[in-house]
XYZ file of C-alpha atoms in Angstrom:
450
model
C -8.074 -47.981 -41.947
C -6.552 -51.306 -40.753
C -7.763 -52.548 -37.329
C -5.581 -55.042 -35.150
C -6.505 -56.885 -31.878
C -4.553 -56.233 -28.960
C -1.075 -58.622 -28.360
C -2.665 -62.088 -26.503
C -0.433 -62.524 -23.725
C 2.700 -65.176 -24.254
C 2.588 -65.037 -27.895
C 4.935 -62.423 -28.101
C 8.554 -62.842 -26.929
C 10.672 -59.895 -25.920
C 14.325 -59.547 -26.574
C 16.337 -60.148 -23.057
C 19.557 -58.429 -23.201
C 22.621 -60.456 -22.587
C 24.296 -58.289 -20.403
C 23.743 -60.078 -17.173
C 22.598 -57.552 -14.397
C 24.956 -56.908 -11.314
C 22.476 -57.898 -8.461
C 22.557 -61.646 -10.162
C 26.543 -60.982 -11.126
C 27.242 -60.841 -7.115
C 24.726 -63.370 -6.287
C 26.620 -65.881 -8.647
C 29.914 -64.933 -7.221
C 28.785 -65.191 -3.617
C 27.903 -69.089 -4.800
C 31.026 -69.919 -6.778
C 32.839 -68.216 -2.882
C 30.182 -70.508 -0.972
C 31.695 -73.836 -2.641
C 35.066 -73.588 -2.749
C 36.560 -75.566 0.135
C 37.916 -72.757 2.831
C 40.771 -75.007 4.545
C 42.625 -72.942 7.106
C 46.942 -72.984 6.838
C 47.174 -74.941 10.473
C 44.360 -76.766 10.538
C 43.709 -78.728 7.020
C 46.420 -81.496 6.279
C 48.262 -80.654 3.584
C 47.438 -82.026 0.261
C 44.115 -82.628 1.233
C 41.038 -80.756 0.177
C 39.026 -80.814 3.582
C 37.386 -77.544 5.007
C 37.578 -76.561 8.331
C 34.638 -73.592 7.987
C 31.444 -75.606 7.041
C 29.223 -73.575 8.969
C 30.307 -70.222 7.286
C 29.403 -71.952 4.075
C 26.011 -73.078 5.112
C 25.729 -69.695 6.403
C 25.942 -68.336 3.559
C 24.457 -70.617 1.065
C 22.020 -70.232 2.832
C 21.854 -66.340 2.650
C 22.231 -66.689 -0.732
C 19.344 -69.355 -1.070
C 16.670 -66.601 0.732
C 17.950 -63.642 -1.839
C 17.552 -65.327 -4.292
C 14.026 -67.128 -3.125
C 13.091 -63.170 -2.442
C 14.175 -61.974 -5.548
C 12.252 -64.126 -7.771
C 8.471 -63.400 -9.460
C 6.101 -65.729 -8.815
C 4.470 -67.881 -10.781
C 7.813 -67.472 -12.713
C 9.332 -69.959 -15.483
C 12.131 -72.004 -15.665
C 13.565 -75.553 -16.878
C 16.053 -77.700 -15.862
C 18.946 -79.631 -17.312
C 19.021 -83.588 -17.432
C 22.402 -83.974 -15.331
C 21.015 -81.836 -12.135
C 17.696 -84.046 -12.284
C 20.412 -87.012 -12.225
C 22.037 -84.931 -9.177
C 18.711 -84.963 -7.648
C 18.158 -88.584 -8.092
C 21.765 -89.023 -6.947
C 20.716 -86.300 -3.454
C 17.781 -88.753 -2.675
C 19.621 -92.155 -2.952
C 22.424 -90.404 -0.542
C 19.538 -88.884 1.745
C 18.196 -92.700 2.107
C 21.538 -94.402 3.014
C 22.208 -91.773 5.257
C 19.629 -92.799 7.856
C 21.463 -95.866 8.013
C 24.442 -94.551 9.379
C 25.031 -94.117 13.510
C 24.997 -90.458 13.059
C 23.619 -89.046 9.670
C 23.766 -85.332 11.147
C 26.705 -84.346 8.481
C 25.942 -86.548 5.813
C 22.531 -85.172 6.292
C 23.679 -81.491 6.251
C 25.993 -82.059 3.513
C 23.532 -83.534 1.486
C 21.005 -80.562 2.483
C 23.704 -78.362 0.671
C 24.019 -80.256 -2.844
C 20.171 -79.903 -2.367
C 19.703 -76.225 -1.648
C 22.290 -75.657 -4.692
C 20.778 -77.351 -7.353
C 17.731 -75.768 -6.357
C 19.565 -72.236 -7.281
C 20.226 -73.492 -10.478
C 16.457 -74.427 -11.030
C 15.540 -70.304 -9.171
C 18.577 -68.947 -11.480
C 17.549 -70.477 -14.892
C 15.688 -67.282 -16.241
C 17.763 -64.497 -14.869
C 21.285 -66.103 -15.645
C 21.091 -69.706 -17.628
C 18.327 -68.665 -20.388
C 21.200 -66.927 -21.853
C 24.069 -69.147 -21.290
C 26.279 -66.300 -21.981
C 25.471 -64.795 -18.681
C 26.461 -67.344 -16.967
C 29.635 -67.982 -18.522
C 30.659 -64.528 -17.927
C 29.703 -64.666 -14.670
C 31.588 -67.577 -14.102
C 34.737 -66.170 -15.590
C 34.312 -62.695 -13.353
C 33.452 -64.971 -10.110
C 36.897 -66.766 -10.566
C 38.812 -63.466 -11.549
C 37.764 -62.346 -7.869
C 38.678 -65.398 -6.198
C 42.324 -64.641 -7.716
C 42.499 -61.348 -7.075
C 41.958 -62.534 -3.305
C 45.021 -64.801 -3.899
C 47.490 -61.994 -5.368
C 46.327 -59.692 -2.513
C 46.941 -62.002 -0.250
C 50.494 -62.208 -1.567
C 51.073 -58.594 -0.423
C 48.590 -58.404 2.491
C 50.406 -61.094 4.271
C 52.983 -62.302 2.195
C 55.247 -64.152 5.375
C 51.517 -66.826 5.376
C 51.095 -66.872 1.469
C 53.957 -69.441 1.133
C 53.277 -72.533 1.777
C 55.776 -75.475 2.016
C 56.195 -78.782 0.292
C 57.821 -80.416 2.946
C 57.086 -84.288 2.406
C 55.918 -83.091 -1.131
C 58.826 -81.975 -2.420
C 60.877 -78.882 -2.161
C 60.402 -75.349 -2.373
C 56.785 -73.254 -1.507
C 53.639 -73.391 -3.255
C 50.841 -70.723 -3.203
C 48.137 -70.703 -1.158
C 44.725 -68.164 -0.337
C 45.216 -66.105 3.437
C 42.253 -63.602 2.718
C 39.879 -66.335 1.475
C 41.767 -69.591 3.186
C 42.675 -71.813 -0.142
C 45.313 -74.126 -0.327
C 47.593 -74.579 -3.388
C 45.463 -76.970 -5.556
C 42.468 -74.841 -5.378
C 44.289 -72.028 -5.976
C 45.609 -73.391 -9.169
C 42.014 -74.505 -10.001
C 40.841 -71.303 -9.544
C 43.730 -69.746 -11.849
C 42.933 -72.443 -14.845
C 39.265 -72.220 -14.714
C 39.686 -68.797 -15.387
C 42.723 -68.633 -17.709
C 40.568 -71.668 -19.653
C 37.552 -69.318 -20.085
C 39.431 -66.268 -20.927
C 41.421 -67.964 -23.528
C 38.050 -68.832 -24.935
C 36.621 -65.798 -24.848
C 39.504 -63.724 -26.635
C 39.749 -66.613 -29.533
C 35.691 -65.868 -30.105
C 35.530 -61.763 -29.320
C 33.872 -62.132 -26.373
C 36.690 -60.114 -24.582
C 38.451 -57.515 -25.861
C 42.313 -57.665 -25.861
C 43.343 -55.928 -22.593
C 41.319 -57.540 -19.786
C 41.262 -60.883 -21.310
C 45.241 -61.276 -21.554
C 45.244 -59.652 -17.588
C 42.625 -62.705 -16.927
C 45.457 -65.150 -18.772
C 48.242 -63.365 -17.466
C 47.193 -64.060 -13.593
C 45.467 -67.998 -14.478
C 48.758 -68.825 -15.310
C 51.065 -66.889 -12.570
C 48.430 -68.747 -10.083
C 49.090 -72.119 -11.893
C 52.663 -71.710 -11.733
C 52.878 -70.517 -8.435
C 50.977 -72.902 -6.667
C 52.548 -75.816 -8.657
C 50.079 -77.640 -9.483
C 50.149 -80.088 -11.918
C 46.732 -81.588 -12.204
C 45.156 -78.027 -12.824
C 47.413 -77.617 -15.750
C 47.023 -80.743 -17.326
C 43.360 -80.968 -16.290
C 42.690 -77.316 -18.114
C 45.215 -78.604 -20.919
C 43.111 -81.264 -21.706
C 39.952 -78.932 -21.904
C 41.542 -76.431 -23.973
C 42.896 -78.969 -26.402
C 39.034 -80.260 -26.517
C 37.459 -77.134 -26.600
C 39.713 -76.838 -30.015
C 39.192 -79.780 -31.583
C 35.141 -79.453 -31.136
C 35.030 -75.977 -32.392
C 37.431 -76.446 -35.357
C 36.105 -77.224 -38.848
C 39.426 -78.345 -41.144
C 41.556 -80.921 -40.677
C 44.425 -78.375 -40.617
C 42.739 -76.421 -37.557
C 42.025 -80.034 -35.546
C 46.136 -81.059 -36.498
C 47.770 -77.318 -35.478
C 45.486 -78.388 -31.831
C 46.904 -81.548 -31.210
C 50.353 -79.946 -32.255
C 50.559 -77.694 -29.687
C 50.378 -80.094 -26.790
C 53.156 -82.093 -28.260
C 55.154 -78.835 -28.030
C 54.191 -77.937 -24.877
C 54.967 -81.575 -23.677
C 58.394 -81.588 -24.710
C 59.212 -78.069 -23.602
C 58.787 -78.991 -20.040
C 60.822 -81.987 -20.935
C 63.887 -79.671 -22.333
C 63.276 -76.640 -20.730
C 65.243 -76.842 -17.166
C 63.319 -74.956 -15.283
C 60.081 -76.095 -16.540
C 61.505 -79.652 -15.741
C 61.809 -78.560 -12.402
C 58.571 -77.174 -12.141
C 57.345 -80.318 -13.275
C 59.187 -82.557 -10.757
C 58.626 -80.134 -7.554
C 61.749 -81.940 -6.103
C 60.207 -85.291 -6.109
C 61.879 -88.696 -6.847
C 60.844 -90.923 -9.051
C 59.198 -92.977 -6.280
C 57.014 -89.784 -5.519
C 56.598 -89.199 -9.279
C 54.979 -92.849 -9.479
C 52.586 -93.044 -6.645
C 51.744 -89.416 -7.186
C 52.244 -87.898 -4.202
C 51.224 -91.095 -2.383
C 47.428 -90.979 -4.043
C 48.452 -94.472 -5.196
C 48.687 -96.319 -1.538
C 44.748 -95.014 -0.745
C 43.417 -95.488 -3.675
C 45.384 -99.343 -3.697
C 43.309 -100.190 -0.392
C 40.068 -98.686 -1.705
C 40.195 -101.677 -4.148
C 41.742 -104.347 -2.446
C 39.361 -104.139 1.058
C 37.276 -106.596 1.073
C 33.508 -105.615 1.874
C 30.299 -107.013 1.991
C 27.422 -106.787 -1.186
C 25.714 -104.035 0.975
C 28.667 -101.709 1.724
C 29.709 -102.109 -1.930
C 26.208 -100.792 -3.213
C 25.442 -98.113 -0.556
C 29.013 -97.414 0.224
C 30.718 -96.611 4.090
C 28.670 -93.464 4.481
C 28.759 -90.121 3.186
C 31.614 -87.774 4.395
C 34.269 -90.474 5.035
C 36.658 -89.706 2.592
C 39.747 -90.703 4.712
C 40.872 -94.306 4.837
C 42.739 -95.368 7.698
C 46.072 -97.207 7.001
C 48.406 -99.495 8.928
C 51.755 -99.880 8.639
C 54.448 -101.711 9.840
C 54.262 -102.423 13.694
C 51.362 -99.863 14.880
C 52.607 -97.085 12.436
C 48.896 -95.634 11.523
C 48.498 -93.277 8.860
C 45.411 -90.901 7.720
C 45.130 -90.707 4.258
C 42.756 -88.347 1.792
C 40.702 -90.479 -1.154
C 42.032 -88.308 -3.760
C 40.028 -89.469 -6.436
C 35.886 -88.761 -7.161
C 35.071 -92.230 -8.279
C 36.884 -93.872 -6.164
C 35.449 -91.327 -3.240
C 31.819 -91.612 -4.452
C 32.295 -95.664 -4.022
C 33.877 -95.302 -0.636
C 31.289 -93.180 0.472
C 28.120 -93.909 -1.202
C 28.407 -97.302 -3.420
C 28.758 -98.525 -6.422
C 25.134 -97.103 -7.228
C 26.153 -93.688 -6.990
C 28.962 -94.349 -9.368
C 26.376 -95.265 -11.429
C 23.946 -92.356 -11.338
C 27.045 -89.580 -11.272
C 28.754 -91.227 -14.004
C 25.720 -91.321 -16.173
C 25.184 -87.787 -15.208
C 29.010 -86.922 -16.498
C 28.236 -89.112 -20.260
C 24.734 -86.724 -20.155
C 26.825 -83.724 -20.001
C 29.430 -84.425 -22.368
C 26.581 -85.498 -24.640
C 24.826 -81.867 -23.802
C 28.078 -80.301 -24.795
C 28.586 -81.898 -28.505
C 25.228 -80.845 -29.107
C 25.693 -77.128 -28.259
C 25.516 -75.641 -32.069
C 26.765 -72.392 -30.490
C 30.635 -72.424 -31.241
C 31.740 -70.341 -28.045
C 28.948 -72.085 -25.530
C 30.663 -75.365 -26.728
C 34.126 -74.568 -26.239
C 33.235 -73.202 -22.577
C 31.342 -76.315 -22.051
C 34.522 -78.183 -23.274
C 36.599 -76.538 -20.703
C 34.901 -76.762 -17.825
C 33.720 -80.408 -18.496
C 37.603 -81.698 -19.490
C 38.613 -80.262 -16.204
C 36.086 -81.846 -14.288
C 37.298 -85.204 -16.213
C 40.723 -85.321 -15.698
C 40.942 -83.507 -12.352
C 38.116 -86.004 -10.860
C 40.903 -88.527 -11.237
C 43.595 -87.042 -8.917
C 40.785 -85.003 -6.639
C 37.735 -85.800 -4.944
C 34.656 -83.129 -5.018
C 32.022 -84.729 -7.517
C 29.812 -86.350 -3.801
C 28.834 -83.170 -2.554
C 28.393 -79.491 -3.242
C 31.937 -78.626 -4.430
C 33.765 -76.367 -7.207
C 34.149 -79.382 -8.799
C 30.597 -80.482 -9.448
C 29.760 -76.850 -9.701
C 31.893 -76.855 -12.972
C 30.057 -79.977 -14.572
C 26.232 -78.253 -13.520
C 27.336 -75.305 -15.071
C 29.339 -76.777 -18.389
C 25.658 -78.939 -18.370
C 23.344 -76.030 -18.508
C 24.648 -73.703 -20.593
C 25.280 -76.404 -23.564
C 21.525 -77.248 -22.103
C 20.515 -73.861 -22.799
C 22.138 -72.784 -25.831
C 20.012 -75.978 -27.191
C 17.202 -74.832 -26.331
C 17.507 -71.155 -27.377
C 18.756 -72.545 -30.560
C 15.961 -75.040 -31.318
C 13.088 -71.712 -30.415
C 14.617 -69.589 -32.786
C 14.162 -72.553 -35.619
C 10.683 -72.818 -34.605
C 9.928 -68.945 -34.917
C 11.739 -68.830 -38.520
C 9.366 -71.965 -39.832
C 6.491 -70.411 -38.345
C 6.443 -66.459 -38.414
C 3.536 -64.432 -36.798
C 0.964 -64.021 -38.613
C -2.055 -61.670 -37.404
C -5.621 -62.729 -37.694
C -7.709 -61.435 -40.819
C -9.804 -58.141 -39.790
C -13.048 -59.319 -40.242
C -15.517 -56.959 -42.213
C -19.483 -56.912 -43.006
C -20.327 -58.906 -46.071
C -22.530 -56.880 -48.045
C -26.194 -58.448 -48.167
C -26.599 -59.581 -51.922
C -30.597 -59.840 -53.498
C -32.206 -62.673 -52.805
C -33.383 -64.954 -55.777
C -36.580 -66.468 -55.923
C -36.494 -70.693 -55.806
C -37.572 -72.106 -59.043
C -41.606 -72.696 -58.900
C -42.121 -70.311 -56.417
C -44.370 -67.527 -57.012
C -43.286 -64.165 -56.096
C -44.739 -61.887 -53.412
């Protein structure tokens, strides 16, 4: 009869299934809703990415912040990723130059939500990152919402889902009326998810049907909202995504192939030459879209050593430009890096752009081949649409991409270097210890018996 002690707690590990639970599904989409900037048809210039419902967002960030602070064990356990400890260093730095400012009420209360948000992703780590997997899925299913709100608003309201170019160009772009959006996050919205879903069908993730619906309505919301730094920015991440994933030097060729193709369709195509253009001329084309003449006086103000480290002060992403005899002209920084200077200094350049090399680094190292294309995707948008759009300074969809491309490459790491550990050292259970029969004693040489 073979005896065994009972388990010692935490040396056994159960299997956690992968299928993420819907209480966290909701939760997740309810915090890719809370950062997406709501920007209202009247009220939000066009072009820009400003939101005129900040205190519905804290609202509910904040709602979410208490489920999820309810929901959780204590004494629970958790990790975090290198780039949001780099996003906390980058919170505190911001929190300090804020006090500086005449009024630091809304950098204060922006800063307040970067903070409460990475502090979800340290609460969400075991239910949703420990299997990165979950999250991706739930990232996927949190932007195939948002898009359905787009294409219902379409019929809802369909009179207010047009929006015009105007001084832009010509024709009408797409824009959110259910869930106010204007036309570049709507065509965010569509690429992050026809990125992932592309993804997913290539590795089995998805089966057939829903994942060509998911690409089917990425790229009607791409093309309808005409917007070309979502489809280059998702391009680029797709093209990565291949050429990290792909073993031969066929596969890596047949990627870079396909751009080239693509490229010179919208070249020779008419209509995707037109698409392409928007009805701009080539002086548009050049200064893209007029990003050019903000960006131009970014760089050539002149400014003291102090306001070049710590920046003007968080939330002034506007720069205010004169021309001609009193013509004066508002104009959006649309560009992170440039943004992050203007606001906050060279020093949080610095910290955010060592926090961007940290992620990329986390997603070479994924060994999973699907966690590293999804890392891929999310991480080459974030790097070419950071150049045209600003969003990496504060809690936006933006930086919620690079967190999330972070942690799962992050956790996949991790998950992969445990199982190594448990392969070179297998549980073994302690020896059952029995009696050891008493043998005769023998007498000691010169010793006289009894």
């Amino acid at each position: 009869m073979t005896l065994t002690a009972p388990v010692v707690p935490g040396t056994t590990t159960t299997k956690v299934s992968e299928k993420p639970t819907l209480f966290w599904m909701i939760l997740w989409c309810l915090l890719v809703l809370g950062v997406q900037p709501w920007s209202s048809r009247a009220a939000a210039p066009q072009g820009t990415t400003g939101s005129t419902n900040s205190l519905m967002k804290g609202a509910l960030l904040g709602a979410i912040f208490l489920v999820v602070l309810a929901a959780t064990r204590p004494g629970f356990r958790t990790r975090i990723s290198p780039v949001t400890n780099l996003y906390v260093v980058y919170v505190l730095f911001a929190t300090a130059t804020g006090f500086l400012l005449a009024d630091p009420t809304g950098p204060l209360l922006r800063l307040a939500r970067l903070m409460i948000g990475l502090i979800l992703l340290f609460l969400l780590w075991r239910p949703l990152i420990q299997v990165p997997e979950r999250l991706i899925r739930a990232h996927l299913w949190a932007h195939a919402l948002l898009a359905a709100t787009v294409l219902l608003s379409v019929i809802y309201v369909p009179e207010q889902a047009w929006r015009p170019l105007s001084s832009f160009g010509t024709g009408f772009r797409l824009q959110g009326v259910i869930i106010p959006m204007l036309p570049p996050r709507v065509g965010e919205v569509g690429a992050i998810m026809l990125g992932l879903a592309i993804v997913a069908l290539v590795a089995r993730k998805l089966s057939f049907i829903p994942a060509t619906a998911l690409i089917g309505a990425g790229l009607v919301l791409v093309a309808l909202s005409r917007t070309r730094t979502a489809a280059a920015a998702i391009a680029f991440g797709l093209v990565l995504a291949l050429l990290l994933t792909r073993k031969t030097w066929m596969g890596r060729i047949l990627t870079l192939g396909v751009p080239g193709l693509v490229g010179l369709m919208f070249l020779v195509v008419p209509s995707l030459h037109t698409w392409l253009l928007r009805g701009q001329g080539t002086r548009q084309i050049a200064s893209l879209s007029g990003r050019t003449t903000s960006w131009q006086y970014v760089l050539d103000e002149e400014v003291s050593l102090q306001t070049a480290i710590i920046g003007h002060g968080l939330g002034n992403k506007r720069v205010l430009l004169r021309r001609g005899e009193g013509d004066i002209d508002v104009m959006a920084i649309d560009n992170s890096w440039l943004g992050l200077y203007w606001e906050t200094g060279l020093l949080a350049v610095t910290i955010v752009g060592i926090a961007m090399i940290v992620a990329w680094i986390s997603v070479l190292r994924a060994p999973t081949p699907y966690v590293k294309a999804c890392g891929a995707v999310l991480l080459g948008y974030v790097s070419v649409a950071s150049l045209n759009e600003s969003g990496l300074s504060d809690l936006s969809s933006m930086t919620l991409h690079l967190l999330v491309a972070a942690a799962v490459c992050d956790s996949d790491r991790l998950r992969q270097r445990s199982r190594a550990a448990a392969q070179q050292k297998p549980y073994e259970p302690l020896p059952l210890l029995l009696p050891v029969q008493q043998q005769p004693k023998v007498p000691k040489p010169g010793s006289s018996p009894r």
